[in-house]
Short mmCIF file of N, CA and C and ligand atoms in Angstrom, two decimals:
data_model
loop_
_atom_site.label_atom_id
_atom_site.label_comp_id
_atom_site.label_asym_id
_atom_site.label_seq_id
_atom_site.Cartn_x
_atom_site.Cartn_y
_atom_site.Cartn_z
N UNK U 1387 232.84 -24.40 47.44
CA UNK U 1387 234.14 -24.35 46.75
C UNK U 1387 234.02 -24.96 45.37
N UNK U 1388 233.18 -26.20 45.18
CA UNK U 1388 233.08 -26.92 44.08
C UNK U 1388 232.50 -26.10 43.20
N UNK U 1389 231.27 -25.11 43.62
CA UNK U 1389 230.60 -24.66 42.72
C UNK U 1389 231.22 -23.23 42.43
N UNK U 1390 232.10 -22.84 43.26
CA UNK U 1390 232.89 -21.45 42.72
C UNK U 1390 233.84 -21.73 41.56
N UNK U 1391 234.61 -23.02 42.20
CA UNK U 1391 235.29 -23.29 40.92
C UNK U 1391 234.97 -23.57 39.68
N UNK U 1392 233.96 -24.80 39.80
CA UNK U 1392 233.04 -24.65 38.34
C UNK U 1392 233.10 -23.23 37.75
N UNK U 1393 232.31 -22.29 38.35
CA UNK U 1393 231.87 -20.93 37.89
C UNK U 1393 232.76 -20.52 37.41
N UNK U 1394 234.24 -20.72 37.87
CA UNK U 1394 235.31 -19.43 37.50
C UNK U 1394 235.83 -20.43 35.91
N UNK U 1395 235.67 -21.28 36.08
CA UNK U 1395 236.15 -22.04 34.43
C UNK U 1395 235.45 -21.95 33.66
N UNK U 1396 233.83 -22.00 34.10
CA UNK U 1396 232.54 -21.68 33.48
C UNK U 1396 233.28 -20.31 32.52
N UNK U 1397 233.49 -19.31 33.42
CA UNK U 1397 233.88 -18.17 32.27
C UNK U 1397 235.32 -17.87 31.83
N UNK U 1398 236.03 -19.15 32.06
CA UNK U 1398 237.14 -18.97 31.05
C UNK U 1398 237.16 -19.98 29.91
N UNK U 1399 235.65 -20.65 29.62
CA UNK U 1399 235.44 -21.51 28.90
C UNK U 1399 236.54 -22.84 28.68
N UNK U 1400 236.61 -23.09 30.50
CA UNK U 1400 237.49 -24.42 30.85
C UNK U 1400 236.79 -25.56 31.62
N UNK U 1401 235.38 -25.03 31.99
CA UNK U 1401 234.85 -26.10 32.59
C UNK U 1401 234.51 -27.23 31.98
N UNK U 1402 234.67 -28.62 32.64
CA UNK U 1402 234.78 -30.30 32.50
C UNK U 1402 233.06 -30.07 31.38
N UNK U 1403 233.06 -31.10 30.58
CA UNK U 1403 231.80 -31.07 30.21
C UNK U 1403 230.63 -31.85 31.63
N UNK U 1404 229.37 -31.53 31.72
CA UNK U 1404 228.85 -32.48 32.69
C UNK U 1404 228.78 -33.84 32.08
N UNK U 1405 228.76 -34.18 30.75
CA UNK U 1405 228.24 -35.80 30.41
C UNK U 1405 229.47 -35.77 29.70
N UNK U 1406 229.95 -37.16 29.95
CA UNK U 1406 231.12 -37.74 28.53
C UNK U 1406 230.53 -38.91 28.01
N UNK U 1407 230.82 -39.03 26.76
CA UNK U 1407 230.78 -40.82 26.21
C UNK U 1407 231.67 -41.32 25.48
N UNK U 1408 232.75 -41.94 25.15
CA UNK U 1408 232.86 -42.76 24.54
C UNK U 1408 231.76 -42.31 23.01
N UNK U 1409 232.86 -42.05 21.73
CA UNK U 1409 232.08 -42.02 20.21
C UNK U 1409 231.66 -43.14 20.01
N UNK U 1410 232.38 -44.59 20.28
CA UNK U 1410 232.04 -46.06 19.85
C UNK U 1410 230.78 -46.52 20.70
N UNK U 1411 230.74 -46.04 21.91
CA UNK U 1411 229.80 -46.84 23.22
C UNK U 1411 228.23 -45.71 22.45
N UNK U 1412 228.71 -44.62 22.33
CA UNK U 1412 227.54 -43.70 21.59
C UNK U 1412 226.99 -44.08 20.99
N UNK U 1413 227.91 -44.30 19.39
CA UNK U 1413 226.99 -44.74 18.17
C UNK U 1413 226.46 -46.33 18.07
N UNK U 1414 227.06 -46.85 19.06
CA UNK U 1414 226.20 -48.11 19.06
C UNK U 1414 225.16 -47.79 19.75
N UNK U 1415 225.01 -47.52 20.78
CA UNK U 1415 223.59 -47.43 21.55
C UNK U 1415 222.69 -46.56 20.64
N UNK U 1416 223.03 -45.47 19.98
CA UNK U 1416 222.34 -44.56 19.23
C UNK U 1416 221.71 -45.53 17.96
N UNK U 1417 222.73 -46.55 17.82
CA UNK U 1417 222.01 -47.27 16.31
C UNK U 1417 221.40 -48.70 16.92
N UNK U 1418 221.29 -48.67 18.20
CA UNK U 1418 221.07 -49.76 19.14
C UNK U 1418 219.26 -49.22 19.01
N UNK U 1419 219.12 -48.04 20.24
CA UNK U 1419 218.03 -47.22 19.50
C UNK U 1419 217.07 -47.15 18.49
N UNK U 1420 217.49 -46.75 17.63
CA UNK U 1420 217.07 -46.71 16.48
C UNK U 1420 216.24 -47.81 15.56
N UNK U 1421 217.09 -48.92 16.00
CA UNK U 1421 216.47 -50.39 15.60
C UNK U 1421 214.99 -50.75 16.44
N UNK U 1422 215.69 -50.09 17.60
CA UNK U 1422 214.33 -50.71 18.12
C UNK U 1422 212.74 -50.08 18.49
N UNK U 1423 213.31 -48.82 17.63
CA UNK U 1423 211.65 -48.42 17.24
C UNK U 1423 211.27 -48.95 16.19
N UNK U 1424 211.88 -49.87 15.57
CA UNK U 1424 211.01 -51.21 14.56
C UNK U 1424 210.56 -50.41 13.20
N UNK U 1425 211.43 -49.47 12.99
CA UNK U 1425 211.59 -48.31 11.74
C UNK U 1425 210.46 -47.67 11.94
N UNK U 1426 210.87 -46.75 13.00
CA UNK U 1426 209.88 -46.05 13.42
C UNK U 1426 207.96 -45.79 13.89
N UNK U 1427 208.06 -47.34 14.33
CA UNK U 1427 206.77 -47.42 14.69
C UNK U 1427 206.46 -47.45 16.74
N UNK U 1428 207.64 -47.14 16.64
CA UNK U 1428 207.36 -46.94 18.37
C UNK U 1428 208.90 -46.00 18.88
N UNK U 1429 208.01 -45.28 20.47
CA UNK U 1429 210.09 -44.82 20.93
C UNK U 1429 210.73 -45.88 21.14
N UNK U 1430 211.95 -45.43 21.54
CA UNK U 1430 212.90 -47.02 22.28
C UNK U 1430 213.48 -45.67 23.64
N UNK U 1431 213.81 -46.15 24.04
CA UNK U 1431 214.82 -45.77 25.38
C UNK U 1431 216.20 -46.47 25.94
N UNK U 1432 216.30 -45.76 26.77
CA UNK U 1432 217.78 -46.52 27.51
C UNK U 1432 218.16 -45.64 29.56
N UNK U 1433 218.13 -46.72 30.14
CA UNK U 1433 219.16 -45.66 30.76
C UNK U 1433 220.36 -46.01 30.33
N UNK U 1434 220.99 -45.19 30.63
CA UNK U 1434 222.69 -44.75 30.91
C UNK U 1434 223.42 -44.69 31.78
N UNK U 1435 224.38 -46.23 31.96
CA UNK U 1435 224.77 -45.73 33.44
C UNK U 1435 226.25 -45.90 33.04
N UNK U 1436 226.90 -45.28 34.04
CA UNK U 1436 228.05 -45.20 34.57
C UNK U 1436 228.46 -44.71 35.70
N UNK U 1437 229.67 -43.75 35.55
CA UNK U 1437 230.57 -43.53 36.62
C UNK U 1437 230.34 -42.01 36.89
N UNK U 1438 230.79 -41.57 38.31
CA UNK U 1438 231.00 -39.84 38.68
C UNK U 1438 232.88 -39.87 38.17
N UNK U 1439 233.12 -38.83 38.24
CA UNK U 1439 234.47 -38.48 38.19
C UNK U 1439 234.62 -37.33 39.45
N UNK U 1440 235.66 -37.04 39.89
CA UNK U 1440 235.96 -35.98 40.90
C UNK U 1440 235.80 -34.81 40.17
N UNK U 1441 236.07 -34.84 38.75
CA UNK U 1441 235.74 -33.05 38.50
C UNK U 1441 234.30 -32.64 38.18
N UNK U 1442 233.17 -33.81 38.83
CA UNK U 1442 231.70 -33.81 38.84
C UNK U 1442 231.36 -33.88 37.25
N UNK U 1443 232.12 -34.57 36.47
CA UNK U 1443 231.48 -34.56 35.51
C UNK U 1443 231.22 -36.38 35.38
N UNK U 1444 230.54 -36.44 34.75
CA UNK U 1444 229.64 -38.20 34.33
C UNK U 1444 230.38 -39.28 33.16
N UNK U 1445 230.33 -40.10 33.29
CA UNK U 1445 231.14 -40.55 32.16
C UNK U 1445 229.88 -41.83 31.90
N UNK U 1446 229.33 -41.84 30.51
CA UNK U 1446 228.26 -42.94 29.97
C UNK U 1446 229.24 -44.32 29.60
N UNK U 1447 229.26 -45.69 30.33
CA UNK U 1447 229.43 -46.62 29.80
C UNK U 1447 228.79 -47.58 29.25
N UNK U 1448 227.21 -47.73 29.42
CA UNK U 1448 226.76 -48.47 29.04
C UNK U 1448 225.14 -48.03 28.72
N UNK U 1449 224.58 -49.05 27.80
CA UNK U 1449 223.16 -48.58 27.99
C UNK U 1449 222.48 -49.95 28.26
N UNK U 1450 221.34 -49.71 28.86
CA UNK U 1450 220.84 -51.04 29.35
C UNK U 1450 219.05 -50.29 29.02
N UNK U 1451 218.81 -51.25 27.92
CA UNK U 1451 217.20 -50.32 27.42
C UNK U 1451 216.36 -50.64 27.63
N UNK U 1452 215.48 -50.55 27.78
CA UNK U 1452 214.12 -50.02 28.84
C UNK U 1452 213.17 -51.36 27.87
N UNK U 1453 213.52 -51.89 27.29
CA UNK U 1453 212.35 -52.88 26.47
C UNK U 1453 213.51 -54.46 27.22
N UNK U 1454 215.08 -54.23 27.62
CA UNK U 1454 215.45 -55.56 28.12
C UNK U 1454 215.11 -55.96 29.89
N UNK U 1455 214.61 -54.27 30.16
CA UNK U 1455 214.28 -54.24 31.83
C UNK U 1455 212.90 -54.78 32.06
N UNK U 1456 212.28 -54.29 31.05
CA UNK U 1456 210.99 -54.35 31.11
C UNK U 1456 210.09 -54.78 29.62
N UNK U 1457 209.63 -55.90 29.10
CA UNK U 1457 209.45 -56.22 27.81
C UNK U 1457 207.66 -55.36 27.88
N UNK U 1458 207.04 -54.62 28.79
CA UNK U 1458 206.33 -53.95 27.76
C UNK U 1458 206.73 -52.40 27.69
N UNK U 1459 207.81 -52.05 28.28
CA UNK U 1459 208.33 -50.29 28.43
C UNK U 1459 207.54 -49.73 27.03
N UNK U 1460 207.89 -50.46 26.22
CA UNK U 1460 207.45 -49.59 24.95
C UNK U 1460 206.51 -50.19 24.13
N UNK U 1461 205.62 -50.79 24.45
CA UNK U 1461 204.16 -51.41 24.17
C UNK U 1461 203.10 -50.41 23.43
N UNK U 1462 202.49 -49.19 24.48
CA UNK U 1462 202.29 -48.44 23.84
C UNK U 1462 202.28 -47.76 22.67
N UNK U 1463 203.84 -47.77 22.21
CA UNK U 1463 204.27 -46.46 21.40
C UNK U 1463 205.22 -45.59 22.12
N UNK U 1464 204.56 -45.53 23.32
CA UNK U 1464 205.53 -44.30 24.02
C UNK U 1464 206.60 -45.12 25.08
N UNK U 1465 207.15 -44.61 25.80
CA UNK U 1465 207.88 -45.29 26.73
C UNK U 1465 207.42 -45.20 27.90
N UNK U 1466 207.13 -46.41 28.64
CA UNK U 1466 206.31 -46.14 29.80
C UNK U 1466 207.14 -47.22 30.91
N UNK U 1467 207.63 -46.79 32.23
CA UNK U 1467 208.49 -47.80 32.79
C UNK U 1467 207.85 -48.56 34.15
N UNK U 1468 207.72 -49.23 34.62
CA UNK U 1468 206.73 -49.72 35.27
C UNK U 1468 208.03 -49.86 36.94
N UNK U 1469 207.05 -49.46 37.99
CA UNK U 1469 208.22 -49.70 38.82
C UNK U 1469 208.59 -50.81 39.33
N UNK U 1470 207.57 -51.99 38.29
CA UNK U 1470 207.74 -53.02 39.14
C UNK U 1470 209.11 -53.57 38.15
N UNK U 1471 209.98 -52.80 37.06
CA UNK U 1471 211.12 -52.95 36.48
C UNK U 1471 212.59 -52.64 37.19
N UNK U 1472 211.92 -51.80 38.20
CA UNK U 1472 213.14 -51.16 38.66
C UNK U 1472 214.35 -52.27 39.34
N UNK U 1473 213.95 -53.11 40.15
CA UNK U 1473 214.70 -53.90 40.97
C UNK U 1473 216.11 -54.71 39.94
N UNK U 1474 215.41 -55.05 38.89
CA UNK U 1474 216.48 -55.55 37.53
C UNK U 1474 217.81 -54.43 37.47
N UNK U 1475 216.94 -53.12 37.55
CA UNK U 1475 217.87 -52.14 37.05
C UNK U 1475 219.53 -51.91 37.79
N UNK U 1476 218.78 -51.84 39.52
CA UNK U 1476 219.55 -52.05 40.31
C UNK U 1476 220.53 -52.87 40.52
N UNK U 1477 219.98 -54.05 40.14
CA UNK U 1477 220.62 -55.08 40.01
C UNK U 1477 221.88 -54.96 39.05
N UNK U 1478 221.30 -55.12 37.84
CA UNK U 1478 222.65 -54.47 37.05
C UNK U 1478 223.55 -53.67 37.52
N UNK U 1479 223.38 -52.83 38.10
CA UNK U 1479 224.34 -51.21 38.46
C UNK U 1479 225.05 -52.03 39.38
N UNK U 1480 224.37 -53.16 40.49
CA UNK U 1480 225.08 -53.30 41.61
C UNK U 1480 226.38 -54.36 40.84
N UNK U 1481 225.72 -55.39 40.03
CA UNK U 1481 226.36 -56.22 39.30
C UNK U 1481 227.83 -55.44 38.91
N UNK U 1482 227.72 -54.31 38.01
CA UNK U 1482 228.99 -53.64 36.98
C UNK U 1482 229.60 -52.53 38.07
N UNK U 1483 228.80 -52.72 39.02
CA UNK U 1483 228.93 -50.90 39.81
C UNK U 1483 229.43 -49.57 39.29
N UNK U 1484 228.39 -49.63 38.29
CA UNK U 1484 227.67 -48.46 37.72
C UNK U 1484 226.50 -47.65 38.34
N UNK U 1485 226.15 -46.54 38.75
CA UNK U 1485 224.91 -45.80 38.59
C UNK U 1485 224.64 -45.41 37.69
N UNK U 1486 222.96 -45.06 37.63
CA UNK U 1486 222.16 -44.16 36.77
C UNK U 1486 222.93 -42.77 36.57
N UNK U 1487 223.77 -42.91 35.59
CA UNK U 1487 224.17 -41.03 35.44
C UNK U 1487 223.59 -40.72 34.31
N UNK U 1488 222.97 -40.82 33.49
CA UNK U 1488 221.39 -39.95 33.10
C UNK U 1488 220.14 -41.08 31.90
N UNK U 1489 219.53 -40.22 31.61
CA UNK U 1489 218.20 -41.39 30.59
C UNK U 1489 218.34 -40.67 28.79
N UNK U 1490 218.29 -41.63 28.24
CA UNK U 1490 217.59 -41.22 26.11
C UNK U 1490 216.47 -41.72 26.25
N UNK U 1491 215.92 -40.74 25.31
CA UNK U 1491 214.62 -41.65 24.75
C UNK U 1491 214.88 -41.06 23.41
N UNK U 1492 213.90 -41.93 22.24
CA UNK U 1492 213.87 -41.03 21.40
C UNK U 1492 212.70 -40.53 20.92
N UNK U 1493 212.56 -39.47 20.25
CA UNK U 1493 210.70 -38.92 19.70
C UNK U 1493 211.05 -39.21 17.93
N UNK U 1494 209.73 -39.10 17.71
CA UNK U 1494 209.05 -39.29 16.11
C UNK U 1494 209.93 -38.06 15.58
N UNK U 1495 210.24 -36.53 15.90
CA UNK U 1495 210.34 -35.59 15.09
C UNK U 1495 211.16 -34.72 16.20
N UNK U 1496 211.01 -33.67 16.31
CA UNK U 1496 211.99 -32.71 17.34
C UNK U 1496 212.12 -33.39 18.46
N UNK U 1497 213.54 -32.46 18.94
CA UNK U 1497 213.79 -33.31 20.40
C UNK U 1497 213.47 -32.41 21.68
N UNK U 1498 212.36 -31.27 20.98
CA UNK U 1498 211.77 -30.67 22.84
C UNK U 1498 211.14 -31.80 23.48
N UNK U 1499 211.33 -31.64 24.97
CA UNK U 1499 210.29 -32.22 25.89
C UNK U 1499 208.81 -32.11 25.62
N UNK U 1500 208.60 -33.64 26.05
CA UNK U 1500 206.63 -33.30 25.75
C UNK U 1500 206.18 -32.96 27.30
N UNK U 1501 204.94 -32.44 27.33
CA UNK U 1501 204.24 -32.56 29.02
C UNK U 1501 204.83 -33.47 29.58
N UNK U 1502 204.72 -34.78 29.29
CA UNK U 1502 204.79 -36.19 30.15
C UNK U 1502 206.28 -36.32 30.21
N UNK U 1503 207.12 -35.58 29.52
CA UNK U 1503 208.74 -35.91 29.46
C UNK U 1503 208.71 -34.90 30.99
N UNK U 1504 207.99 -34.05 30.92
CA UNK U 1504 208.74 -33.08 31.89
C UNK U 1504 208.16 -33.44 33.13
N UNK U 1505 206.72 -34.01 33.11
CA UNK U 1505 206.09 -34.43 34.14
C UNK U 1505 206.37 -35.69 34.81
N UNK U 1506 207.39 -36.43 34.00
CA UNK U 1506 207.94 -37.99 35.00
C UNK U 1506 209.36 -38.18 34.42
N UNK U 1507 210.35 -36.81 35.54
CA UNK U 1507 211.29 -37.96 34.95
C UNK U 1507 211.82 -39.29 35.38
N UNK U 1508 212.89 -39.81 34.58
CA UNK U 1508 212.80 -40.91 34.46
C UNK U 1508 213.61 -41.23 36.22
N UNK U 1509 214.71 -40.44 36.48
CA UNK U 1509 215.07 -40.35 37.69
C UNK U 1509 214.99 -38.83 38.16
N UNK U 1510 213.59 -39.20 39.58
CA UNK U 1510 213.13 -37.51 39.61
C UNK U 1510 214.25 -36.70 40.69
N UNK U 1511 215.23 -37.22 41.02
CA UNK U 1511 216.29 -36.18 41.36
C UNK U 1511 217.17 -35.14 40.95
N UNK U 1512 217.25 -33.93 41.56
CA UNK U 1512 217.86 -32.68 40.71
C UNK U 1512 219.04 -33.19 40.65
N UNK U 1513 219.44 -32.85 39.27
CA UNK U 1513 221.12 -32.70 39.09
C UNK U 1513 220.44 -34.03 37.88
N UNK U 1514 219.42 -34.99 37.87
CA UNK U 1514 219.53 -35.90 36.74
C UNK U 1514 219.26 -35.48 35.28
N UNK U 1515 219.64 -35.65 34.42
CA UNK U 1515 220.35 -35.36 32.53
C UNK U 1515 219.45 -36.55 32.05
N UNK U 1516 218.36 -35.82 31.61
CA UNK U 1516 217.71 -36.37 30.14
C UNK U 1516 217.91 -36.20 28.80
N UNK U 1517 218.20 -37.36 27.81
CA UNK U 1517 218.69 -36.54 26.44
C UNK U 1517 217.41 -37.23 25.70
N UNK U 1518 217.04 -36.46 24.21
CA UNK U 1518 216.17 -36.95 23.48
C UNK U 1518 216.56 -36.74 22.50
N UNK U 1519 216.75 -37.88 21.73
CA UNK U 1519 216.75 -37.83 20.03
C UNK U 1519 216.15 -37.82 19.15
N UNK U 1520 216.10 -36.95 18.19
CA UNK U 1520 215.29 -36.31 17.61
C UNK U 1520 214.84 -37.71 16.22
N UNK U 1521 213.58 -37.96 15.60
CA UNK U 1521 213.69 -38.87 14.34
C UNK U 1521 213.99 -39.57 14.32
N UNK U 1522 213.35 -40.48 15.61
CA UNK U 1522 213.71 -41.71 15.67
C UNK U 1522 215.29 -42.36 16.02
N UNK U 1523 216.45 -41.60 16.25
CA UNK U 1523 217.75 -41.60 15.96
C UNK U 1523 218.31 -42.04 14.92
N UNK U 1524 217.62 -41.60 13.88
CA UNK U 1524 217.91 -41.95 12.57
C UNK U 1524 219.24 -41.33 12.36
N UNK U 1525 220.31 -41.38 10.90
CA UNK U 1525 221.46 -40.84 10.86
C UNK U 1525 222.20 -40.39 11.75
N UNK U 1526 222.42 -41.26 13.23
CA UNK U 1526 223.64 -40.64 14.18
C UNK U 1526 223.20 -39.62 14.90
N UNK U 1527 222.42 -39.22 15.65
CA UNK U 1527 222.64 -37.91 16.26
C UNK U 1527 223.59 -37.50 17.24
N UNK U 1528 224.44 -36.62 17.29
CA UNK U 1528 225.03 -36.36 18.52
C UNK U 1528 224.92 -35.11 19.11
N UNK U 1529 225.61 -34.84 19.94
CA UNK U 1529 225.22 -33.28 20.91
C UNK U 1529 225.23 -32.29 20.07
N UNK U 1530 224.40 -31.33 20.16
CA UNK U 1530 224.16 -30.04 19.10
C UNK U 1530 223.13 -30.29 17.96
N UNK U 1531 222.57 -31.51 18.07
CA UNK U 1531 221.69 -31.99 17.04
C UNK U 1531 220.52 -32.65 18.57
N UNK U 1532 220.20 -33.28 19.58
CA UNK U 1532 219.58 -33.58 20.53
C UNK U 1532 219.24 -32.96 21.63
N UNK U 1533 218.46 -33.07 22.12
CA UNK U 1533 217.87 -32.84 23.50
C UNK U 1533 218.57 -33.13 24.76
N UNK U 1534 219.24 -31.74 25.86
CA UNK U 1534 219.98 -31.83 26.81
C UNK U 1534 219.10 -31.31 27.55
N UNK U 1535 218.51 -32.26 28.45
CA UNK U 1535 217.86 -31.09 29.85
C UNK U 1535 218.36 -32.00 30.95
N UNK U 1536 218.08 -31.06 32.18
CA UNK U 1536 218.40 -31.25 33.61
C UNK U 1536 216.82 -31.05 34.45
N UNK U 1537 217.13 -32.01 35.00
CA UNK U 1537 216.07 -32.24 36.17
C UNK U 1537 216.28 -31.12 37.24
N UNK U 1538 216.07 -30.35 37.81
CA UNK U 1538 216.36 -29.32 39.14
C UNK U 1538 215.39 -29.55 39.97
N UNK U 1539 214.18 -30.71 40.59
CA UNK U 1539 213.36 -30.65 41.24
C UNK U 1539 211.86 -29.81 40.82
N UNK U 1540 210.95 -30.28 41.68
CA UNK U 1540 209.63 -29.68 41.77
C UNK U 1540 209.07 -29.34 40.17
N UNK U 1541 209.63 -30.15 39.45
CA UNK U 1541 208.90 -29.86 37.89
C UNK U 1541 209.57 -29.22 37.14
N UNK U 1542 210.80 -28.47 37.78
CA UNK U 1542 211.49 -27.95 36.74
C UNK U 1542 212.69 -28.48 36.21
N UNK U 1543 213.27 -28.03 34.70
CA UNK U 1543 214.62 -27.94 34.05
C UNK U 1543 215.03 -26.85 33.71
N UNK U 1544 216.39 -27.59 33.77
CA UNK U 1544 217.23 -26.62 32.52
C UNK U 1544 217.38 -27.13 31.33
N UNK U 1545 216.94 -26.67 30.57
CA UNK U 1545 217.57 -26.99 28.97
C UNK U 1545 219.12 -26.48 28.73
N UNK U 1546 219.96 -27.18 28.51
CA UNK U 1546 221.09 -27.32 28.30
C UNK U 1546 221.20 -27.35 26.02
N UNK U 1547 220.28 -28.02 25.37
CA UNK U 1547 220.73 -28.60 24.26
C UNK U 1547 221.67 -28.26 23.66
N UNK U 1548 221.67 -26.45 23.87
CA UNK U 1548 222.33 -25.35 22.73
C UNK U 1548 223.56 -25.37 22.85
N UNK U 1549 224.27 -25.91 24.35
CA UNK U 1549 225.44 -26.25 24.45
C UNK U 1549 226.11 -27.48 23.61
N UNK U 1550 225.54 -27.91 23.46
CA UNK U 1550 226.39 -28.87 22.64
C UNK U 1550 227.29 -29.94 23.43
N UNK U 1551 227.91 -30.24 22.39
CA UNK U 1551 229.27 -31.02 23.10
C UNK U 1551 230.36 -30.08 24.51
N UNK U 1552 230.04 -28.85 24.26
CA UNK U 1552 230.59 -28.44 25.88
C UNK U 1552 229.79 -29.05 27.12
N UNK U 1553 228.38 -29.29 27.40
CA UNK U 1553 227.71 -30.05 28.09
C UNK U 1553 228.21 -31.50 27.96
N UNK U 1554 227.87 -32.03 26.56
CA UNK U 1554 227.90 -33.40 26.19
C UNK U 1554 228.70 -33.93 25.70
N UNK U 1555 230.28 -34.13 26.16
CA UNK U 1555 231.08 -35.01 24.83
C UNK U 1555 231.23 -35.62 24.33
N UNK U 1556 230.97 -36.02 23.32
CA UNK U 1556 231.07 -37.46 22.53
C UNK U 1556 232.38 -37.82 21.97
N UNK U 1557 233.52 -38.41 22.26
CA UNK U 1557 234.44 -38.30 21.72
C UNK U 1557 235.73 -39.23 22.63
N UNK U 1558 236.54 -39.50 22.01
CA UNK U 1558 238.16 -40.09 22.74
C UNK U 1558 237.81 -41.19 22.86
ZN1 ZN Z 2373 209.58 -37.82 25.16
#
């Protein structure tokens, strides 16, 4: 029933977006980001957690980034999460009672997936929303300018990006 209905708004171009944020909770984390690739000498990350809503769409309240879970996530250069970080994470969510409703990272230059983006995500369950920002998140990026994919299991996605803010809202 859930997914017929989706479908039938799907084509009256009424369906819920799947991700919401908050513009203020956005552009801070986005310029939160940004800082902490150290002007561009490494990625930064975040998860994103918040809330479900009943019309299955996600709502982002917070970001909690992957260098305060774990101080070497981004040692490398790249973002690398160690599972011995995870228990913190939990912790938090249980703390605010928030879940993981999806992950950012950001790249040096475009925001396609690399091999290793597609080969670990960050939460490997279908239905989980990876976004990537393109340039470090330099000048603000928001939906229609970043990277929207979906996890669906066994290695695959959907790329979502082209949607834009109908996927992703940034706004209210
Ligand atoms: Zn990546």
């Amino acid at each position: 029933m859930h997914s017929f209905l989706s479908t039938l708004l799907g084509w009256l171009g009424l369906a819920p977006p799947r991700l919401r944020c908050r513009a203020a909770i956005w552009d801070e984390g986005v310029q939160e980001l940004a800082r902490r690739t150290l002007g561009g000498r490494r990625e930064s990350g975040a998860y994103l957690l918040g809330r479900h809503r009943s019309d299955g769409s996600r709502d982002v309240l917070d970001f909690i980034y992957y260098d305060d879970i774990d101080p070497e996530a981004l040692s490398t250069g790249i973002v690398t999460i160690r599972q011995t970080a995870l228990p913190r994470l939990w912790e938090i969510c249980r703390q605010r009672g928030y879940g993981v409703v999806a992950d950012v990272h950001v790249h040096p230059g475009g925001y396609g997936q690399s091999e290793s983006d597609m080969a670990n995500p960050v939460m490997p369950r279908a239905g989980h929303i990876a976004l990537i920002l393109p340039h470090f998140a330099r000048n603000g990026p928001r939906p229609g300018a970043i990277g929207i994919f979906e996890f669906l299991g066994n290695g695959q996605w959907a790329v979502h990006s082209g949607k834009g803010r109908k996927f992703f809202q940034v706004g209210g």
